[in-house]
PDB file of C-alpha atoms in Angstrom:
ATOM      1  CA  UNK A  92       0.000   0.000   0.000  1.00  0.00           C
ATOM      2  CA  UNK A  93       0.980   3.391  -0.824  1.00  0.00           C
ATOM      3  CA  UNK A  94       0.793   6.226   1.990  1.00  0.00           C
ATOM      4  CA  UNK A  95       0.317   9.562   2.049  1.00  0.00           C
ATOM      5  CA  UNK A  96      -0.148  12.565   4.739  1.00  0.00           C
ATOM      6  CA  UNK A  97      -1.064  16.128   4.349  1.00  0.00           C
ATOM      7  CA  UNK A  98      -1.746  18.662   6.878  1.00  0.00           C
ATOM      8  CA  UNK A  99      -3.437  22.465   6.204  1.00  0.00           C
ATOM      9  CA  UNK A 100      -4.903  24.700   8.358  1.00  0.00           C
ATOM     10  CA  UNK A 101      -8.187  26.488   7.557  1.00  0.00           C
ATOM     11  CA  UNK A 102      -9.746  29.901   8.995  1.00  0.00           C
ATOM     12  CA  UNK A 103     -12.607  28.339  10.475  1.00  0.00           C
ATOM     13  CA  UNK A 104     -13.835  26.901  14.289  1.00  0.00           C
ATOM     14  CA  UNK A 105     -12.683  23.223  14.843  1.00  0.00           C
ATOM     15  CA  UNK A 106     -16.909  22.214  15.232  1.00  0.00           C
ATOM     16  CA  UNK A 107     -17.347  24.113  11.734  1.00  0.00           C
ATOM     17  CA  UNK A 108     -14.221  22.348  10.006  1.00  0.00           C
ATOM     18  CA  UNK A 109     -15.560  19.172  11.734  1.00  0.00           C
ATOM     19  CA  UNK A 110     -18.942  19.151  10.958  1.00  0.00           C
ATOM     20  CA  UNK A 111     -18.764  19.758   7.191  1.00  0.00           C
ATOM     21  CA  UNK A 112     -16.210  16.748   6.648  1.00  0.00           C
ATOM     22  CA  UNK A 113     -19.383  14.434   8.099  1.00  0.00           C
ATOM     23  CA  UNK A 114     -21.315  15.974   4.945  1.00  0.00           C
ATOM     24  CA  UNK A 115     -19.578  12.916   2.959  1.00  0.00           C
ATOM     25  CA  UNK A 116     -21.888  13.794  -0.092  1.00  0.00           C
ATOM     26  CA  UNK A 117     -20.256  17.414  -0.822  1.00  0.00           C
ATOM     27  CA  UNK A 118     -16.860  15.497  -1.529  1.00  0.00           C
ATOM     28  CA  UNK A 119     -17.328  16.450  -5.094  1.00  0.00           C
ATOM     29  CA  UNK A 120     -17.720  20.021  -4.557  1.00  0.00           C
ATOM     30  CA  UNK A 121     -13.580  19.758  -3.405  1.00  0.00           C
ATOM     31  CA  UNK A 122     -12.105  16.299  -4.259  1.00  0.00           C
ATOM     32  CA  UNK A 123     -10.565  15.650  -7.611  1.00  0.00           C
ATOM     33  CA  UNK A 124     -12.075  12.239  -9.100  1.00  0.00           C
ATOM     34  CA  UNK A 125     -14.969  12.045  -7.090  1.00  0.00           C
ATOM     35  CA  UNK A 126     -18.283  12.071  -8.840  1.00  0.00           C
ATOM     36  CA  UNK A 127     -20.483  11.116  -6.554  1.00  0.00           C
ATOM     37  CA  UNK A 128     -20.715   9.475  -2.887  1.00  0.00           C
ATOM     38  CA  UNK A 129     -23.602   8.219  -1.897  1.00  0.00           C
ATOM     39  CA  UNK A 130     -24.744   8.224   2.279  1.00  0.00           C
ATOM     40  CA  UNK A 131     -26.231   4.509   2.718  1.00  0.00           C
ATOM     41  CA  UNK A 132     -26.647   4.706   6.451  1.00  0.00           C
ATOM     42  CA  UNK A 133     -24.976   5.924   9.342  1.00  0.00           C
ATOM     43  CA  UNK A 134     -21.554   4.287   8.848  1.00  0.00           C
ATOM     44  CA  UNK A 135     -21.542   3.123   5.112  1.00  0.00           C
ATOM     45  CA  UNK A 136     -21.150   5.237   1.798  1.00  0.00           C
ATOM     46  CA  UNK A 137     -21.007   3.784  -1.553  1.00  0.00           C
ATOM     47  CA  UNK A 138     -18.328   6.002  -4.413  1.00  0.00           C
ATOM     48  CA  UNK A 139     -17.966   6.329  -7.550  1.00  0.00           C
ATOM     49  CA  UNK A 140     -14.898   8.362  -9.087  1.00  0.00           C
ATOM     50  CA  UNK A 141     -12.939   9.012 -12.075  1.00  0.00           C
ATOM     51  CA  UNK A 142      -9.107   9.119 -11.834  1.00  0.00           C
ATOM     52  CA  UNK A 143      -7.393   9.221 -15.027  1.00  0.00           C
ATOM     53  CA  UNK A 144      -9.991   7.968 -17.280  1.00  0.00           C
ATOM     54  CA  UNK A 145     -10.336   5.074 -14.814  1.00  0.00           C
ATOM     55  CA  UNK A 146     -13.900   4.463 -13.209  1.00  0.00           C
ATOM     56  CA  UNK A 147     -13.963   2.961  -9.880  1.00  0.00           C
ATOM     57  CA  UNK A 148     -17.480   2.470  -7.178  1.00  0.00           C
ATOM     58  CA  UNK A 149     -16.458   1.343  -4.124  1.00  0.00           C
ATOM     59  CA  UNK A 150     -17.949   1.384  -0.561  1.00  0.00           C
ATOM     60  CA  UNK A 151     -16.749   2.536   2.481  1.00  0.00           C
ATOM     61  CA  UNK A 152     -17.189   2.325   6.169  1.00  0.00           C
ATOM     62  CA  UNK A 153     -17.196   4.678   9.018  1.00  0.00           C
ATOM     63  CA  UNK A 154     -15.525   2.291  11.857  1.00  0.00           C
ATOM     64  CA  UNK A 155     -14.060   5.378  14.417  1.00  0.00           C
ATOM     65  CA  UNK A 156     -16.115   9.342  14.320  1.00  0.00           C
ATOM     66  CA  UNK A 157     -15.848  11.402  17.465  1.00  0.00           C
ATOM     67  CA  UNK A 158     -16.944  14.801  17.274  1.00  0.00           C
ATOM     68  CA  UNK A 159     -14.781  17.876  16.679  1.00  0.00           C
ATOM     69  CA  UNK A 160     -11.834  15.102  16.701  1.00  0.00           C
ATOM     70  CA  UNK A 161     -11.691  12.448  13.896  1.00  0.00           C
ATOM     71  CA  UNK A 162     -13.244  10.295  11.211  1.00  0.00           C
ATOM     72  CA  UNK A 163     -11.889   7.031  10.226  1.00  0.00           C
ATOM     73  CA  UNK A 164     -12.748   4.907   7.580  1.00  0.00           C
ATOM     74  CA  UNK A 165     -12.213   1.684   5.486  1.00  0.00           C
ATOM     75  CA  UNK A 166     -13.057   0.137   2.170  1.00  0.00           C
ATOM     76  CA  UNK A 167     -15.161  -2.724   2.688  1.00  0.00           C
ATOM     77  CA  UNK A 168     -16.408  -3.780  -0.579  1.00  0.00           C
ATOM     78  CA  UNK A 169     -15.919  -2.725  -4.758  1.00  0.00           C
ATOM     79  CA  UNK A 170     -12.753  -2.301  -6.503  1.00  0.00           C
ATOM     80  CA  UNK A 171     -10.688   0.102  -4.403  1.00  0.00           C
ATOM     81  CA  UNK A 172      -8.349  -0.763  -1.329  1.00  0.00           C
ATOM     82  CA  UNK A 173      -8.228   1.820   0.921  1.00  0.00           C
ATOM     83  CA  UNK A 174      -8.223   3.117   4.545  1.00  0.00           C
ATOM     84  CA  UNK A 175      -7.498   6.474   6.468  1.00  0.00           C
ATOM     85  CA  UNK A 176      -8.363   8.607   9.108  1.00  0.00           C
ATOM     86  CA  UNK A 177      -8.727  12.640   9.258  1.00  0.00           C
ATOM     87  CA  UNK A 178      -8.020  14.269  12.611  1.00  0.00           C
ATOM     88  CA  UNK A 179      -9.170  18.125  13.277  1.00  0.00           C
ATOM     89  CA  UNK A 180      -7.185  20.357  16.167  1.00  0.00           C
ATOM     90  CA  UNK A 181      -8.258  23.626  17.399  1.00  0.00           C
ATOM     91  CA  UNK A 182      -5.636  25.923  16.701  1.00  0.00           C
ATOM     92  CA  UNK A 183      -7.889  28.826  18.046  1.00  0.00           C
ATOM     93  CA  UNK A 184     -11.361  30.072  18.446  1.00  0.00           C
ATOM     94  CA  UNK A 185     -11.280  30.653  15.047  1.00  0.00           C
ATOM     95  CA  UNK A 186      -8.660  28.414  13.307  1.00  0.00           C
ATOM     96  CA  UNK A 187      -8.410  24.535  12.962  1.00  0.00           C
ATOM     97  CA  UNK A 188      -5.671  21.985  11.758  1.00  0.00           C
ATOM     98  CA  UNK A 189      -6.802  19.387   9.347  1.00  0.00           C
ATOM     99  CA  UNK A 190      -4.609  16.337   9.171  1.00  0.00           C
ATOM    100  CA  UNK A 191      -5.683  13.747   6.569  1.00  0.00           C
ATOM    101  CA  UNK A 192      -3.470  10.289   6.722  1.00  0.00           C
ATOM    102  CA  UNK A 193      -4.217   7.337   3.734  1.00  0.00           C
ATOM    103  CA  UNK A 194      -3.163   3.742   2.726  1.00  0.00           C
ATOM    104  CA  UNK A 195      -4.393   3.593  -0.593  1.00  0.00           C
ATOM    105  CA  UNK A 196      -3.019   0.252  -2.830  1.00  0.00           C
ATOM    106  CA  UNK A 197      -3.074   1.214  -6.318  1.00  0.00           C
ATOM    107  CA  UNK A 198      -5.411  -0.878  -8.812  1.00  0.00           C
ATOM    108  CA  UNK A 199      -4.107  -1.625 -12.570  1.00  0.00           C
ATOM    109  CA  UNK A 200      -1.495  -0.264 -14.838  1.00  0.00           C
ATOM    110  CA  UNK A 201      -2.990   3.167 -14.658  1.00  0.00           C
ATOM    111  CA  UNK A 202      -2.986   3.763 -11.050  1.00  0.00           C
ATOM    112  CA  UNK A 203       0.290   1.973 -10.453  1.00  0.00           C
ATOM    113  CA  UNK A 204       1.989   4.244 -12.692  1.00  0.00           C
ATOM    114  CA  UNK A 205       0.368   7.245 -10.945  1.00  0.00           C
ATOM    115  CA  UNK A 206       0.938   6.260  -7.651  1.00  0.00           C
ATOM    116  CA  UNK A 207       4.938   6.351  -8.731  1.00  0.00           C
ATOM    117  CA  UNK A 208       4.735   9.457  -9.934  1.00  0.00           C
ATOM    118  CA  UNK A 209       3.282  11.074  -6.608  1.00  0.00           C
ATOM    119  CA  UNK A 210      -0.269  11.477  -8.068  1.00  0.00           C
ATOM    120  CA  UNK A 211      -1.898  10.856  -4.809  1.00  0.00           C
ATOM    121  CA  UNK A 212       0.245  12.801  -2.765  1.00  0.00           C
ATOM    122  CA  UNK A 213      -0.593  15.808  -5.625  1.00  0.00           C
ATOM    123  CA  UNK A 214      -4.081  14.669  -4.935  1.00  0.00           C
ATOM    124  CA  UNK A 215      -4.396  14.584  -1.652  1.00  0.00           C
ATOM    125  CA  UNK A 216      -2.590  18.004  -1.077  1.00  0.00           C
ATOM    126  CA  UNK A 217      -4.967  19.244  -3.827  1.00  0.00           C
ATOM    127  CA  UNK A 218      -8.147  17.987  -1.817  1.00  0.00           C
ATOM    128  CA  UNK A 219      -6.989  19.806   1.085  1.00  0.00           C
ATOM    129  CA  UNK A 220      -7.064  22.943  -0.440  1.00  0.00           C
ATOM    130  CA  UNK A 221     -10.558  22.361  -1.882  1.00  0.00           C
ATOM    131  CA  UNK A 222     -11.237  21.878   0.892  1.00  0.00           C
ATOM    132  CA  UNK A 223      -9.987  24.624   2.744  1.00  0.00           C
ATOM    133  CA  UNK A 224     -11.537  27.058   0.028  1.00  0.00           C
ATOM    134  CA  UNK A 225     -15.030  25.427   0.265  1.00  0.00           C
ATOM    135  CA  UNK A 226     -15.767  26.145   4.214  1.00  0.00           C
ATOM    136  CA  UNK A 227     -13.847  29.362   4.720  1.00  0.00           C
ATOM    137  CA  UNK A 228     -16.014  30.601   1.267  1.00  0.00           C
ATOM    138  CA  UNK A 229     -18.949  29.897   3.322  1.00  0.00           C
ATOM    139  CA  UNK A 230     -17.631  30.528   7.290  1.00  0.00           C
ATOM    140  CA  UNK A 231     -19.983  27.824   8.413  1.00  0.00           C
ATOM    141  CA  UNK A 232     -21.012  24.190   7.471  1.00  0.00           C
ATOM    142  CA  UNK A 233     -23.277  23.430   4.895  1.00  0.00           C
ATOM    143  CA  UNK A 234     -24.667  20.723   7.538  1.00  0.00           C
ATOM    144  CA  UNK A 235     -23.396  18.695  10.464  1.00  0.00           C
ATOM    145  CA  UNK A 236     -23.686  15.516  11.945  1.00  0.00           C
ATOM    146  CA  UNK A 237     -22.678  14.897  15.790  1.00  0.00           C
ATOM    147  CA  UNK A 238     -22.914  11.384  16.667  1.00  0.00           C
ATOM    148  CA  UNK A 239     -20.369   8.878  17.833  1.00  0.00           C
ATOM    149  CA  UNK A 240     -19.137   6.135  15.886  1.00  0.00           C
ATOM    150  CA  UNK A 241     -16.903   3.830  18.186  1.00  0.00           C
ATOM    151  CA  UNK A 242     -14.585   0.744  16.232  1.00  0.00           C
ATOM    152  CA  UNK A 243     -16.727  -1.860  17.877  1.00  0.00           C
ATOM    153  CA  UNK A 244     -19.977  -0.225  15.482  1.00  0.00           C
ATOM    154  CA  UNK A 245     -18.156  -1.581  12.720  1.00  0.00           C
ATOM    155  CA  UNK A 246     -19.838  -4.655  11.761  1.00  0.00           C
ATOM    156  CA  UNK A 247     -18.941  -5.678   7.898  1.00  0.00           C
ATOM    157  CA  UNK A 248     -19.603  -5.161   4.598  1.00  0.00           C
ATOM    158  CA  UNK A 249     -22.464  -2.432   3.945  1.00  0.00           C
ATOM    159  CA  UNK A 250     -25.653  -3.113   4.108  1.00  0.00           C
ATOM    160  CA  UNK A 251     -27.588  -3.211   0.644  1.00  0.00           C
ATOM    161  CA  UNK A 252     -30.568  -0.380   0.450  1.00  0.00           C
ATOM    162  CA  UNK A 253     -29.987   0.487   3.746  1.00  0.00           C
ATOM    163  CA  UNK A 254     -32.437   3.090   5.364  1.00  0.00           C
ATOM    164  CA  UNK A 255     -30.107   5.966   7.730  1.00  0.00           C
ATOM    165  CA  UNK A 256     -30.989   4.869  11.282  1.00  0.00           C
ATOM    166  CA  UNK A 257     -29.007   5.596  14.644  1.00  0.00           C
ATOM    167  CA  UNK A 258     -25.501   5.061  16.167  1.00  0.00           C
ATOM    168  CA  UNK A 259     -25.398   3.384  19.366  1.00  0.00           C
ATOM    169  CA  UNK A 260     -25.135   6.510  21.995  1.00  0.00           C
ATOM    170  CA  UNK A 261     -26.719   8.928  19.168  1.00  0.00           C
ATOM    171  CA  UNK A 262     -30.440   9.794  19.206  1.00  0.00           C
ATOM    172  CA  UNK A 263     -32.731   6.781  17.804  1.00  0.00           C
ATOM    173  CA  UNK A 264     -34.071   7.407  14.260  1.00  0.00           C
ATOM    174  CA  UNK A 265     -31.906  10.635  13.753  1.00  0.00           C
ATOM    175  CA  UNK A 266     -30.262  10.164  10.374  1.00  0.00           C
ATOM    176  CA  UNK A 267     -26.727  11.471   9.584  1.00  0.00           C
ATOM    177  CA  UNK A 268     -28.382  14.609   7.650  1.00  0.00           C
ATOM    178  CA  UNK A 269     -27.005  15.915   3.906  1.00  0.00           C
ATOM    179  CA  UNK A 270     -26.113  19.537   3.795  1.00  0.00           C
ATOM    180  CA  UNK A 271     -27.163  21.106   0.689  1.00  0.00           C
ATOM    181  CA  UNK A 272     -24.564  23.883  -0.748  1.00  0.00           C
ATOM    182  CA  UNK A 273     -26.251  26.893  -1.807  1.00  0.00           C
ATOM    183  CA  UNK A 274     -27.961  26.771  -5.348  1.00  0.00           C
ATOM    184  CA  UNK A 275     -28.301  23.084  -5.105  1.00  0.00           C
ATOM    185  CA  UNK A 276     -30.679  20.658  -4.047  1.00  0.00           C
ATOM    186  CA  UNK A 277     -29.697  18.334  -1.485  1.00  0.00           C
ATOM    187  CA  UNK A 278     -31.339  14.484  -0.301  1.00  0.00           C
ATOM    188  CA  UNK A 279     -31.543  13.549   3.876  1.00  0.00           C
ATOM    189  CA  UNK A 280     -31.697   9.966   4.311  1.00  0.00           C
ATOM    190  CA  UNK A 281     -31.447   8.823   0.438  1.00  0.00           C
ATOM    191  CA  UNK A 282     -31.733   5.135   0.692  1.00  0.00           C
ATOM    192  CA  UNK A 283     -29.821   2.874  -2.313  1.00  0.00           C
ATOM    193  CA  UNK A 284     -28.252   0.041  -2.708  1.00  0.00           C
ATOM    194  CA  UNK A 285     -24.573  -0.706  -2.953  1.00  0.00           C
ATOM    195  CA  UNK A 286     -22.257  -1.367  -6.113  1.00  0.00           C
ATOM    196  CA  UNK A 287     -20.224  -4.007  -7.628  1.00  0.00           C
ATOM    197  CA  UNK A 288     -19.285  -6.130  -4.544  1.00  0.00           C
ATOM    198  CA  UNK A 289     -15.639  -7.505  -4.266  1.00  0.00           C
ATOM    199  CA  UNK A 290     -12.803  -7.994  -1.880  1.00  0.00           C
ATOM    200  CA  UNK A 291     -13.572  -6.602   1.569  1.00  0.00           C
ATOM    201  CA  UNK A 292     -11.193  -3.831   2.388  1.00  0.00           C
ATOM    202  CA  UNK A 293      -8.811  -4.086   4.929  1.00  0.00           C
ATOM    203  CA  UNK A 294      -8.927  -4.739   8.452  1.00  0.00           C
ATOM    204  CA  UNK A 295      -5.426  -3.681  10.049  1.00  0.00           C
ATOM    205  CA  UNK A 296      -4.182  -0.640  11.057  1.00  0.00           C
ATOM    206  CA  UNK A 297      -4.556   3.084   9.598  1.00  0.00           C
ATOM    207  CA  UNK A 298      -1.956   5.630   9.476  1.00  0.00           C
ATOM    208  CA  UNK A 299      -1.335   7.168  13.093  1.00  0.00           C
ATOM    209  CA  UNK A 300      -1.653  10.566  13.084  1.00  0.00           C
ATOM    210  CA  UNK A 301       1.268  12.502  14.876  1.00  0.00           C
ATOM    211  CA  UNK A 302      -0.666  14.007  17.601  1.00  0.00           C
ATOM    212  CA  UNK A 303      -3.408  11.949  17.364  1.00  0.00           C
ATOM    213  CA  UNK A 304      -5.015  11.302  20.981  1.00  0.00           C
ATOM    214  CA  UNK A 305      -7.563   9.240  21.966  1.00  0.00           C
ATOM    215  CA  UNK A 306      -9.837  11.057  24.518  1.00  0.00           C
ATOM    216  CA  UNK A 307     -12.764   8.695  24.798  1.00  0.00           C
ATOM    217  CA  UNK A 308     -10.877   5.144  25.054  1.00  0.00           C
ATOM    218  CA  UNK A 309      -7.263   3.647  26.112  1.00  0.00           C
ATOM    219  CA  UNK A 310      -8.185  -0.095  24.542  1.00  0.00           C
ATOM    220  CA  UNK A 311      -4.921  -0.645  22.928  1.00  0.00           C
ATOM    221  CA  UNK A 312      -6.929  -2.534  20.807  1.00  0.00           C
ATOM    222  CA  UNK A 313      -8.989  -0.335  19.253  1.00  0.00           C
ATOM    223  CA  UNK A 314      -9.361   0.860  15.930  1.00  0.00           C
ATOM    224  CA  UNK A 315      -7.675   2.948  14.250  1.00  0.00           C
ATOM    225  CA  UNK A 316      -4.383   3.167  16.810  1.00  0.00           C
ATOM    226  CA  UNK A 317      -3.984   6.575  18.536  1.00  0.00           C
ATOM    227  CA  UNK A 318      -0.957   8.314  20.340  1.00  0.00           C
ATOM    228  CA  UNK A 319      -2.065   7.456  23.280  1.00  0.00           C
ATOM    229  CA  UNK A 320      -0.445   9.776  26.445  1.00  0.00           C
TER     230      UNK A 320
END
């Protein structure tokens, strides 16, 4: 696997910088190759992008979200291999540090010869930026979504047509909500079914973060692996 980490600070609260990462289905608006992402339920999205010519759908799943802190994810089914984690620190009131780690392992001729060229790192750096462009632009989230995703959540591949229920700990029948971007018109609680199902992603370790702490557990087992004090 190939691994790359970026770090940028934006000009916004941590809560805003937080809240508009959950809003998985505005990744087009600032990440290169990605058409569309789908929210399934609470935990799962399903992908499709376009990197060099290449079409990929994929699904992934939330298995680590605390609020205001980090968002970790894996592939679990389709015909990407992937898994990272993005970690947000309060620099200020009004300033945040956004620290995005990935294992990505590239698929085909295409990608290979990409990845050796420092295409994702390009990529990556360029997401960041989007990013970084897309909240400050607006000062606030176009949405937000505060409940708690712990690693023991995770549970598997994605469901298939999947209605948005609750996260243990989160309020019952509250649905992780889509945040429309201004001249647009955005879905809450889209149901759909997943794509081409394959290999299930994997199941080790993501990237630590350098400054990563865990605040809510000390499990040494628990997924992803913080800096623990």
């Amino acid at each position: 696997m190939s691994t790359v980490e970026k770090t940028i600070d934006v000009d916004v609260p941590v809560r805003s910088a937080y809240d508009q990462w959950t809003q998985f289905e505005e990744f087009p608006h600032f990440m290169e190759g990605v058409e569309e992402v789908r929210q399934v339920d609470d935990r799962h999205c399903h992908w499709r992008t376009k990197v060099a010519g290449v079409r990929r759908e994929f699904d992934t799943e939330i298995v680590d979200q605390l609020p205001d802190e980090r968002v970790a994810w894996r592939t679990v089914g389709g015909e990407v291999r992937q898994r990272g984690v993005v970690t947000f620190q309060p620099l200020d009131e009004g300033h945040t540090r956004v620290r995005l780690a990935m294992e990505v392992e590239p698929e085909g001729v295409v990608e290979k010869t990409g990845d050796a060229l420092g295409i994702l790192d390009l990529r990556v750096k360029g997401d960041l930026k989007r990013f970084k462009g897309f909240i400050e632009e607006r000062g606030q989230a176009t949405g937000g979504w505060r409940g708690r995703v712990r690693p023991s959540d995770a549970a598997g591949p994605a469901p298939t047509g999947s209605t948005p229920g609750s996260v243990p700990g989160t309020t019952a029948g509250t649905p992780r909500p889509t945040g429309g971007v201004p001249g647009t018109t955005g879905t809450t609680g889209t149901t759909g079914t997943t794509g081409t199902t394959g290999r299930t992603g994997p199941t080790g370790d993501v990237p630590t973060v350098p400054g990563q702490t865990d605040r809510s557990s000390h499990d040494a087992g628990a997924w992803p692996p913080a800096d623990r004090p």
